[in-house]
mmCIF file of C-alpha atoms in Angstrom:
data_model
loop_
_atom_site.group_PDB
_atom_site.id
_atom_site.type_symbol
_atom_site.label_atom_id
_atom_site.label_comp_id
_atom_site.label_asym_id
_atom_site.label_seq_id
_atom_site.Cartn_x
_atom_site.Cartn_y
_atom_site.Cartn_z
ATOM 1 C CA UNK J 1 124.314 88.464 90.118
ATOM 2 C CA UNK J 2 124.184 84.844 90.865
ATOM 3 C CA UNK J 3 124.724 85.661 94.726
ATOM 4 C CA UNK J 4 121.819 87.517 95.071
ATOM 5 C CA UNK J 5 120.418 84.498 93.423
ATOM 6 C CA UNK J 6 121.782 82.177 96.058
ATOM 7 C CA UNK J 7 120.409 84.839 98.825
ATOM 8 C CA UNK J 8 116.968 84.688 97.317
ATOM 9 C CA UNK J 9 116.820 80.884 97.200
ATOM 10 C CA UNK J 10 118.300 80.929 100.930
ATOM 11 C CA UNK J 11 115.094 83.257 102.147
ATOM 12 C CA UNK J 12 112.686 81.468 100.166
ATOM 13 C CA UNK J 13 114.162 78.242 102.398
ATOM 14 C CA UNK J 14 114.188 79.827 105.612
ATOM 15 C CA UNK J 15 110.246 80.814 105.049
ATOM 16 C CA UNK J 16 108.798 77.868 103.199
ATOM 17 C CA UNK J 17 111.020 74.767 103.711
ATOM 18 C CA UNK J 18 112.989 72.693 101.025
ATOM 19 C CA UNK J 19 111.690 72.598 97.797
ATOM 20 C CA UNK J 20 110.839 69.237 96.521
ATOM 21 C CA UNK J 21 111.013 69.900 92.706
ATOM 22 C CA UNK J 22 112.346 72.546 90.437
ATOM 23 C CA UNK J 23 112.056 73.547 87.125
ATOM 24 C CA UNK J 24 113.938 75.921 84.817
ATOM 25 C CA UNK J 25 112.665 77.791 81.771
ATOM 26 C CA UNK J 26 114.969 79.825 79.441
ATOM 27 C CA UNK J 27 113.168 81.907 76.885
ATOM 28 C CA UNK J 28 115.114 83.882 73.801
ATOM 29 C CA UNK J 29 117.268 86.668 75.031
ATOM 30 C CA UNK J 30 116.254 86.211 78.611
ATOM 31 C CA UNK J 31 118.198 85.102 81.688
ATOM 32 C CA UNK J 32 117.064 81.411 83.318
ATOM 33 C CA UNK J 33 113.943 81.621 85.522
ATOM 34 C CA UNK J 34 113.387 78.609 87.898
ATOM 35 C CA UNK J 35 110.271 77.640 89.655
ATOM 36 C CA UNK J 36 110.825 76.339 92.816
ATOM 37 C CA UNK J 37 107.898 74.042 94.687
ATOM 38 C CA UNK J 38 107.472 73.831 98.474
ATOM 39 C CA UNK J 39 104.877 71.377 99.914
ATOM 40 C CA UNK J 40 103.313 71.611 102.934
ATOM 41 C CA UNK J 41 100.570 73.110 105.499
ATOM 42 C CA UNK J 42 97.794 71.566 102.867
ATOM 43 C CA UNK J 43 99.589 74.112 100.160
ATOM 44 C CA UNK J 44 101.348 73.980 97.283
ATOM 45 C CA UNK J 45 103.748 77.075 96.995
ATOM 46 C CA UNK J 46 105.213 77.934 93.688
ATOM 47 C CA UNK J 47 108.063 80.690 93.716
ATOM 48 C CA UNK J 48 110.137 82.069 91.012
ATOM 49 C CA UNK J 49 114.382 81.979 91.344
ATOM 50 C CA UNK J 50 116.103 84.178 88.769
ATOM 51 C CA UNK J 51 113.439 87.639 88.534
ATOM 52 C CA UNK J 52 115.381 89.522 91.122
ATOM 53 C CA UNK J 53 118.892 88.719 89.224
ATOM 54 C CA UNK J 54 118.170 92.156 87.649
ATOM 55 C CA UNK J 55 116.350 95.514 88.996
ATOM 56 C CA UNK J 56 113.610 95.772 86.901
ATOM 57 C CA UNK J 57 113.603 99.087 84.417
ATOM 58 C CA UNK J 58 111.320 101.932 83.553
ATOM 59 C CA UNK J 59 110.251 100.927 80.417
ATOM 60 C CA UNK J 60 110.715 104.810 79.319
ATOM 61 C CA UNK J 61 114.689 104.808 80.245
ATOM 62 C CA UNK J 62 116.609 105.231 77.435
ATOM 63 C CA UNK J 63 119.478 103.348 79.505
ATOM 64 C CA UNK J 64 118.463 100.450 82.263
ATOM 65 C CA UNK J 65 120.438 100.958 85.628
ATOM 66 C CA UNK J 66 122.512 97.674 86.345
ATOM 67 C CA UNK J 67 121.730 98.597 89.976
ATOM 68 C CA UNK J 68 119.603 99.997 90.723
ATOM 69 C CA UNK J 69 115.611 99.545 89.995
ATOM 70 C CA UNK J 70 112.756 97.202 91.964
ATOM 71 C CA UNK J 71 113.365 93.383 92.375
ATOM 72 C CA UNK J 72 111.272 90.714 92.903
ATOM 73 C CA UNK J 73 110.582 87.087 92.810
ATOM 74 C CA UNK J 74 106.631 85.736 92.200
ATOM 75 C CA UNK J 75 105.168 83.415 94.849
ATOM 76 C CA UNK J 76 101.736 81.446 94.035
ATOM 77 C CA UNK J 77 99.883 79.179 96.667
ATOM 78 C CA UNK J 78 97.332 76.702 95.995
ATOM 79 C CA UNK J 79 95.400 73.873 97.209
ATOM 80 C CA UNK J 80 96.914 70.449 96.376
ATOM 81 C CA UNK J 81 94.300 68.079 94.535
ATOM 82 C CA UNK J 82 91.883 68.245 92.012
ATOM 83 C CA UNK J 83 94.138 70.014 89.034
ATOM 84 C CA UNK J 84 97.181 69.684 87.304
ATOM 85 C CA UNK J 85 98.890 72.893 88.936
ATOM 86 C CA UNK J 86 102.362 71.810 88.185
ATOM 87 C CA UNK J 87 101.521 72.926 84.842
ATOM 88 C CA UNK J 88 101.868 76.532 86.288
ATOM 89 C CA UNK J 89 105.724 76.498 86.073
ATOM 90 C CA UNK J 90 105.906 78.207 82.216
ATOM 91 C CA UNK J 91 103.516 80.314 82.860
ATOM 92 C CA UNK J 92 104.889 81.074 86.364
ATOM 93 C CA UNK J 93 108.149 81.367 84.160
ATOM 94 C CA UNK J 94 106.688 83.573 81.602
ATOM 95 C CA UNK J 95 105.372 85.964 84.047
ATOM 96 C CA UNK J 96 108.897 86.031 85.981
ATOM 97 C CA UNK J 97 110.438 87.037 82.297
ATOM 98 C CA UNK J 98 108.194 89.774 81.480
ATOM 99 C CA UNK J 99 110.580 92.250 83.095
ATOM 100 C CA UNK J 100 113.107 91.773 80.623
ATOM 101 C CA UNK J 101 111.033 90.501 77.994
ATOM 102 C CA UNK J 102 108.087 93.687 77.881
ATOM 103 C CA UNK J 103 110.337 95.969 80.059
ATOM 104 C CA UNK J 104 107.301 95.387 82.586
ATOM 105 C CA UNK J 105 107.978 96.871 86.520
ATOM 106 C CA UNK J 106 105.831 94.241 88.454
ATOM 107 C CA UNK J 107 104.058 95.759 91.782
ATOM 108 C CA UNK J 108 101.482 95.479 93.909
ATOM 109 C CA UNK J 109 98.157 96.046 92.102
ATOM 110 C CA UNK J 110 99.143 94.735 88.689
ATOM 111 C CA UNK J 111 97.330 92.202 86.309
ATOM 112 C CA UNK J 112 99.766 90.230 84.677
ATOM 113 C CA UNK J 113 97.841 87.994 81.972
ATOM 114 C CA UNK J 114 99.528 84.672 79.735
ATOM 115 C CA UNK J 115 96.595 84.820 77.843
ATOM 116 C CA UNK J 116 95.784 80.770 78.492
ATOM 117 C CA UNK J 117 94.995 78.725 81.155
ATOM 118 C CA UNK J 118 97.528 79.038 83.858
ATOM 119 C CA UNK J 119 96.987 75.045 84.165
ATOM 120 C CA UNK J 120 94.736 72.374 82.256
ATOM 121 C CA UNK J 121 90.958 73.251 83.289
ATOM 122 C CA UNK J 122 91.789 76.519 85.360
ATOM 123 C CA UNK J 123 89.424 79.258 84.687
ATOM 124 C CA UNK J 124 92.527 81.695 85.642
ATOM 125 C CA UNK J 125 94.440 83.283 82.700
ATOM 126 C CA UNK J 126 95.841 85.931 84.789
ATOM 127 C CA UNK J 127 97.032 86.875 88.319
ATOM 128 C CA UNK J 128 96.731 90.008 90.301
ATOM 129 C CA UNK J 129 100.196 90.868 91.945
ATOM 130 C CA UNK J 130 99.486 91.778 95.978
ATOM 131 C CA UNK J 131 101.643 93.282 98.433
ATOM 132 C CA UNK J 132 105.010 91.804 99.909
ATOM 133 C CA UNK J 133 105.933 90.830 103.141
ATOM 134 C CA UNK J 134 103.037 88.229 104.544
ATOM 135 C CA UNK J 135 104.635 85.080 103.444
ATOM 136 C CA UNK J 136 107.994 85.778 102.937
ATOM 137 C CA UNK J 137 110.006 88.661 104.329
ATOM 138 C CA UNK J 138 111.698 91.371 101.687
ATOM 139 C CA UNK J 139 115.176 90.240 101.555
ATOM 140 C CA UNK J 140 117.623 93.179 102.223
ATOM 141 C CA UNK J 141 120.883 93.662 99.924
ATOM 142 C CA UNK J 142 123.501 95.949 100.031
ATOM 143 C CA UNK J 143 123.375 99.397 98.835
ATOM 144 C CA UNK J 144 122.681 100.783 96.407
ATOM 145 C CA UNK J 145 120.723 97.173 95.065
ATOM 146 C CA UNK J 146 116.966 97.888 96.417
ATOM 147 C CA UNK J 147 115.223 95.141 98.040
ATOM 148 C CA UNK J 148 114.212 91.945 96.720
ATOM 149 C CA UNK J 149 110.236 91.669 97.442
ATOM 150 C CA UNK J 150 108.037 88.411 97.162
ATOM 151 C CA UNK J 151 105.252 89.327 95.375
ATOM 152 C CA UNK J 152 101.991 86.533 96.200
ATOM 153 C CA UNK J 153 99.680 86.295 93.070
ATOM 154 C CA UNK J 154 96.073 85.881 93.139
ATOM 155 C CA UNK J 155 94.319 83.957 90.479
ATOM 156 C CA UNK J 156 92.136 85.658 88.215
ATOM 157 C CA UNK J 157 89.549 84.552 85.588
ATOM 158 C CA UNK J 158 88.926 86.826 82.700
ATOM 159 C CA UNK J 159 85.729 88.406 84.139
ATOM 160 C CA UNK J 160 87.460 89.156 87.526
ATOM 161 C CA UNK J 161 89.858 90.748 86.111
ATOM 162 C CA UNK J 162 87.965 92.468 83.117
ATOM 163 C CA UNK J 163 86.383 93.914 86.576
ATOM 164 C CA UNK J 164 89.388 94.543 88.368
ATOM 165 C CA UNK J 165 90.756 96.790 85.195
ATOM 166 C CA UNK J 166 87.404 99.347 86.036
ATOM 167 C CA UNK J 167 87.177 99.074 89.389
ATOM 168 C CA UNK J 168 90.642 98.678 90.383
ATOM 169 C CA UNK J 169 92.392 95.981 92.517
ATOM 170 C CA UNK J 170 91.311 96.711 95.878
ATOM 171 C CA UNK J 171 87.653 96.340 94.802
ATOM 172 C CA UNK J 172 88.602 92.992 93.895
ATOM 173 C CA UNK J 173 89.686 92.170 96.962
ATOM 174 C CA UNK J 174 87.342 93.148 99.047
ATOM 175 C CA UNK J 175 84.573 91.243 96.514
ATOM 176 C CA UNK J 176 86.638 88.382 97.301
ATOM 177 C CA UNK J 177 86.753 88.903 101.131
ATOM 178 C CA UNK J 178 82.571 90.049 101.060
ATOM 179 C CA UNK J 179 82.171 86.039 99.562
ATOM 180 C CA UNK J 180 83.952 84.333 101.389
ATOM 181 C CA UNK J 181 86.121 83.482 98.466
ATOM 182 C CA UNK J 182 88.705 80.748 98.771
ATOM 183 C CA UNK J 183 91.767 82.214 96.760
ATOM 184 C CA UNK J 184 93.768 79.068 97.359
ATOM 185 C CA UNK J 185 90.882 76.668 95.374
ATOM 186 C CA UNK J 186 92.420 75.909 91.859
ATOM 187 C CA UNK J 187 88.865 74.874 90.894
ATOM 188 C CA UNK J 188 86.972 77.891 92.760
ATOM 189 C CA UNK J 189 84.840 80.055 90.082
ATOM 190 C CA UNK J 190 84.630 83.232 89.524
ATOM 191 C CA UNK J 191 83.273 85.481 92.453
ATOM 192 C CA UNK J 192 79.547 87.614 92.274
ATOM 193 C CA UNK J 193 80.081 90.620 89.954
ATOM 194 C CA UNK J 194 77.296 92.402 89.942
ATOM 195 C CA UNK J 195 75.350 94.079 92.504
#
């Protein structure tokens, strides 16, 4: 599946520039995830290479289709300055591997949690997965391989998303939009809850 690798990484190109570091992580019994890093705009894009290699499977399948299933790759934007956000890559990694690690399907709506810091100081330990195609187009493949959709995650702390888990994920959002709050801060804190 490296070529739909090598499609991926040309799409993620096309949309954000060249990426002027990489990383790759390679965790027990997992393919290799890379995190790409595209500068530029005043942001700091992270995006995962090596998610999509595989469709991701219903955890309940007694057998995992090679084929067919969901694909996606993880995109993250922030603000450059003020934190350490290279530090994101292993957890950006560790999210990308939950697929095949937890048998996860990622989509729209999810909370995916590392259960630390996603940097040093960040009052984030999770993400909420949004929906596909602002930032960087779905990238078609042939049939019968689905889609591979670039899923931008939102930085959570554990109260937002404590609230997020009763009130759901578009609640969230629009709390976010009602404040004014700037998604893209790595320092921001976390929005109004109540009321």
């Amino acid at each position: 599946m490296s070529d739909v690798l090598e499609l991926v990484e040309a799409r993620l190109r096309t949309a954000l520039g060249e990426p002027d570091a990489r990383a790759a992580v390679t965790f027990l019994g997992t393919d290799r995830i890379e995190v790409l890093r595209f500068v530029g705009d005043g942001v700091v894009r992270y995006a995962t290479l090596g998610m999509s290699a595989q469709p991701m499977a219903d955890p309940t399948a007694v057998l995992a289709d090679p084929l067919r299933g969901p694909r996606a790759e993880l995109v993250l934007s922030v603000r450059p300055g003020g934190a350490e956000t290279d530090k994101v890559l292993r957890p950006l990694a560790v999210l990308a591997a939950s697929p095949q690690v937890e048998g996860l399907i990622v989509a729209p709506g999810a909370s995916l949690d590392v259960g630390e810091p996603l940097w040093p100081g960040a009052a984030f330990t999770s993400v909420l997965v949004t929906a596909p195609g602002g930032l960087v187009e779905d990238l078609e493949l042939e049939e019968p391989l689905e889609p591979v959709r670039f899923l931008p995650l939102l930085p959570m702390t554990p109260n937002e998303a404590a609230w997020k888990r009763v009130h759901g994920a578009e609640a969230l959002e629009e709390r976010w939009l009602k404040h004014g709050t700037d998604l893209r801060d790595p320092l921001r804190k976390g929005v109004p809850l109540d009321g």
